[in-house]
Amino acid sequence: MIKAAGAVLWRDADGDVEVAVVHRHRYDDWSLPKGKLDRGETVPACAVREVFEETGYSCVLGRHLKQVSYSVKSVPKTVDYYAAEAVSGSFAANDEVDSLKWLPVADASALLTYEPDREVLAEFTRLPADLLLVLLVRHAKAGKRSEWDDDDDLRPLSDAGWRQATALRSLLPVWSPTRVHTAPRVRCVDTVRAVAEDLSVEMVEEPRLSEEGYWPDPEAGLVRLLEIAADEGRAVVSSQGGVIPSVVRTLAELGGLRLDEIPCKKGSVWVLAFTRPFGAWSTSDSPSRWPTLVSAHYLASALPRP
């Protein structure tokens, strides 16, 4: 299996969206920037690296768009595509790409050589480019509850859990979060502590997103997550396995989003994208004006590919 990743790289052009298409001289084709994973690399990190190497632009990932599958010389290959906003940089011809064009979406689609690339671009245009984003993290592995004699709130991460936390520290910045929220459990806090330190921000404790705080009033927990989503800047939220599936399932149902299953491994991440409310928003408004979940993508592990 060959694994690769790429992106629809976009920018705001006086209120309109333009996307980048690249010409590869080796194949004489127009395509979206993409490339194979390096050893020890995650799929999202690969997408960011390949965009930079092929286009010269640094980018911030948004929602996952789709996975494309095909064969290369009878070897199966998958390419995961993300929306990615260009934040800095400029193009220079390189070993892989000799030309780049910024185009309106319709023009870009007409120029692309391959139908799968056009399908990826069509998925990109299905929703607004600039969405709210919450990175909902299940805490990393902790020691077994049966082997912990103290208050369960204080149960620490295991060695494997600290490795997962280190991997999350490297992975989560590709979405450029600016805030860190956490259920008030040591294992939840320590899972994202280093992320907050790197951002130089204080972690905000969220009692309603712990198991004990959520289940007496699930609606209040959902509203709190929507409040977090609607605040300025993207958010990391660290919570527990007894909360995350219920939150994701309910938000998906409210948004009319079909999810066949809702896994929740320790150290995993749900990348949740929401529409932006129109104008100032508060929980006293009609639910029709609340942020709506429109995309939910699950990353089972932040650990890189061996």
Short mmCIF file of C-alpha atoms in Angstrom, two decimals, residues 20-185:
data_model
loop_
_atom_site.label_atom_id
_atom_site.label_comp_id
_atom_site.label_asym_id
_atom_site.label_seq_id
_atom_site.Cartn_x
_atom_site.Cartn_y
_atom_site.Cartn_z
CA ALA A 20 -3.84 26.52 -6.60
CA VAL A 21 -3.26 23.99 -9.38
CA VAL A 22 0.23 22.82 -10.26
CA HIS A 23 1.85 21.60 -13.48
CA ARG A 24 4.20 18.64 -13.15
CA HIS A 25 6.64 18.66 -16.04
CA ARG A 26 7.47 14.97 -15.59
CA TYR A 27 3.87 13.99 -16.42
CA ASP A 28 2.79 17.12 -18.29
CA ASP A 29 -0.38 17.28 -16.18
CA TRP A 30 -2.27 19.79 -14.03
CA SER A 31 -3.11 18.48 -10.57
CA LEU A 32 -3.60 19.31 -6.92
CA PRO A 33 -0.44 19.31 -4.79
CA LYS A 34 0.16 15.90 -3.20
CA GLY A 35 2.86 13.33 -2.45
CA LYS A 36 3.81 10.16 -0.63
CA LEU A 37 4.29 9.87 3.12
CA ASP A 38 7.82 9.79 4.41
CA ARG A 39 8.69 7.16 6.97
CA GLY A 40 7.79 8.38 10.44
CA GLU A 41 5.24 10.90 9.12
CA THR A 42 1.50 11.32 9.69
CA VAL A 43 -0.99 11.88 6.89
CA PRO A 44 -1.84 15.48 7.90
CA ALA A 45 1.84 16.39 8.28
CA CYS A 46 2.52 14.93 4.84
CA ALA A 47 -0.18 17.12 3.31
CA VAL A 48 1.38 20.26 4.79
CA ARG A 49 4.91 19.26 3.74
CA GLU A 50 3.92 18.34 0.20
CA VAL A 51 2.04 21.60 -0.28
CA PHE A 52 5.13 23.54 0.79
CA GLU A 53 7.55 21.51 -1.31
CA GLU A 54 5.45 21.73 -4.48
CA THR A 55 4.05 25.26 -4.16
CA GLY A 56 6.34 27.18 -1.79
CA TYR A 57 3.36 28.11 0.42
CA SER A 58 3.01 27.42 4.12
CA CYS A 59 -0.55 26.42 4.92
CA VAL A 60 -2.98 25.69 7.72
CA LEU A 61 -5.11 22.58 7.37
CA GLY A 62 -8.88 22.69 7.53
CA ARG A 63 -11.37 19.87 7.11
CA HIS A 64 -10.62 16.51 5.56
CA LEU A 65 -12.15 16.41 2.07
CA LYS A 66 -11.96 12.80 0.87
CA GLN A 67 -9.69 9.85 0.24
CA VAL A 68 -8.95 8.84 -3.34
CA SER A 69 -7.88 5.27 -4.15
CA TYR A 70 -6.24 3.87 -7.28
CA SER A 71 -3.39 1.57 -8.32
CA VAL A 72 0.14 2.40 -9.42
CA LYS A 73 1.73 -0.51 -11.30
CA SER A 74 -0.72 -2.88 -9.57
CA VAL A 75 0.13 -1.47 -6.12
CA PRO A 76 -2.87 0.07 -4.30
CA LYS A 77 -2.49 3.75 -3.40
CA THR A 78 -4.59 6.10 -1.28
CA VAL A 79 -4.40 9.88 -1.19
CA ASP A 80 -6.05 11.84 1.63
CA TYR A 81 -6.95 15.41 0.69
CA TYR A 82 -7.55 18.35 3.03
CA ALA A 83 -8.66 21.92 2.60
CA ALA A 84 -5.62 24.10 3.34
CA GLU A 85 -5.42 27.88 3.57
CA ALA A 86 -2.25 29.51 2.26
CA VAL A 87 -0.80 31.78 4.94
CA SER A 88 2.62 32.77 3.56
CA GLY A 89 5.13 32.01 0.84
CA SER A 90 5.49 32.27 -2.93
CA PHE A 91 5.97 29.86 -5.80
CA ALA A 92 9.30 29.02 -7.45
CA ALA A 93 9.79 26.30 -10.03
CA ASN A 94 11.26 23.14 -8.50
CA ASP A 95 12.15 19.54 -9.35
CA GLU A 96 8.51 18.43 -9.35
CA VAL A 97 6.49 21.48 -10.38
CA ASP A 98 7.36 24.00 -13.07
CA SER A 99 4.21 26.16 -12.94
CA LEU A 100 1.46 27.14 -10.50
CA LYS A 101 -1.79 28.96 -11.23
CA TRP A 102 -4.18 30.60 -8.76
CA LEU A 103 -7.63 30.29 -10.29
CA PRO A 104 -11.32 30.60 -9.43
CA VAL A 105 -12.71 27.17 -8.62
CA ALA A 106 -14.57 26.70 -11.91
CA ASP A 107 -11.47 27.55 -13.95
CA ALA A 108 -9.30 25.30 -11.81
CA SER A 109 -11.69 22.38 -12.28
CA ALA A 110 -11.62 22.84 -16.06
CA LEU A 111 -7.81 22.85 -16.08
CA LEU A 112 -7.25 19.77 -13.89
CA THR A 113 -6.18 16.70 -15.87
CA TYR A 114 -7.70 13.96 -13.71
CA GLU A 115 -11.32 13.32 -12.76
CA PRO A 116 -10.47 12.33 -9.14
CA ASP A 117 -8.89 15.76 -8.64
CA ARG A 118 -12.07 17.39 -9.93
CA GLU A 119 -14.09 15.29 -7.49
CA VAL A 120 -11.88 16.47 -4.62
CA LEU A 121 -12.33 20.07 -5.72
CA ALA A 122 -16.10 19.56 -5.93
CA GLU A 123 -16.10 18.35 -2.32
CA PHE A 124 -14.10 21.44 -1.34
CA THR A 125 -16.71 23.72 -2.90
CA ARG A 126 -19.62 21.94 -1.23
CA LEU A 127 -18.99 23.92 1.97
CA PRO A 128 -17.53 27.33 2.79
CA ALA A 129 -13.74 27.36 2.80
CA ASP A 130 -13.47 29.17 6.13
CA LEU A 131 -15.12 27.01 8.80
CA LEU A 132 -14.90 26.91 12.58
CA LEU A 133 -12.74 24.03 13.82
CA VAL A 134 -12.53 22.04 17.05
CA LEU A 135 -9.94 19.31 17.59
CA LEU A 136 -11.69 16.97 20.04
CA VAL A 137 -9.06 14.76 21.67
CA ARG A 138 -9.59 11.72 23.84
CA HIS A 139 -7.00 11.69 26.61
CA ALA A 140 -3.97 9.49 26.07
CA LYS A 141 -3.45 6.14 27.74
CA ALA A 142 -3.36 6.12 31.53
CA GLY A 143 -2.61 3.35 34.00
CA LYS A 144 -5.38 0.82 34.62
CA ARG A 145 -8.10 2.05 36.94
CA SER A 146 -8.05 -1.28 38.78
CA GLU A 147 -4.38 -0.73 39.62
CA TRP A 148 -4.82 2.85 40.87
CA ASP A 149 -5.70 3.25 44.56
CA ASP A 150 -5.97 7.06 44.70
CA ASP A 151 -8.68 9.43 43.44
CA ASP A 152 -9.41 8.47 39.82
CA ASP A 153 -9.27 12.14 38.81
CA LEU A 154 -5.55 11.99 39.58
CA ARG A 155 -4.76 8.88 37.55
CA PRO A 156 -1.70 9.78 35.45
CA LEU A 157 -0.66 8.96 31.91
CA SER A 158 1.29 5.77 31.35
CA ASP A 159 4.55 5.67 29.40
CA ALA A 160 2.55 4.86 26.28
CA GLY A 161 0.26 7.78 27.09
CA TRP A 162 3.16 10.21 27.29
CA ARG A 163 4.30 9.01 23.86
CA GLN A 164 0.82 9.72 22.53
CA ALA A 165 0.83 13.18 24.14
CA THR A 166 4.18 13.92 22.50
CA ALA A 167 2.76 12.85 19.14
CA LEU A 168 -0.27 15.10 19.63
CA ARG A 169 2.07 17.99 20.42
CA SER A 170 3.58 17.55 16.95
CA LEU A 171 0.34 16.81 15.09
CA LEU A 172 -2.22 19.34 16.32
CA PRO A 173 -0.31 22.49 15.20
CA VAL A 174 -0.95 21.67 11.51
CA TRP A 175 -4.50 23.01 12.13
CA SER A 176 -3.12 26.11 13.88
CA PRO A 177 -5.15 26.00 17.12
CA THR A 178 -5.03 29.07 19.36
CA ARG A 179 -6.88 27.82 22.46
CA VAL A 180 -6.74 24.72 24.66
CA HIS A 181 -9.66 23.46 26.75
CA THR A 182 -9.68 20.35 28.91
CA ALA A 183 -11.83 18.28 31.22
CA PRO A 184 -10.46 18.66 34.76
CA ARG A 185 -8.79 15.25 34.97
#
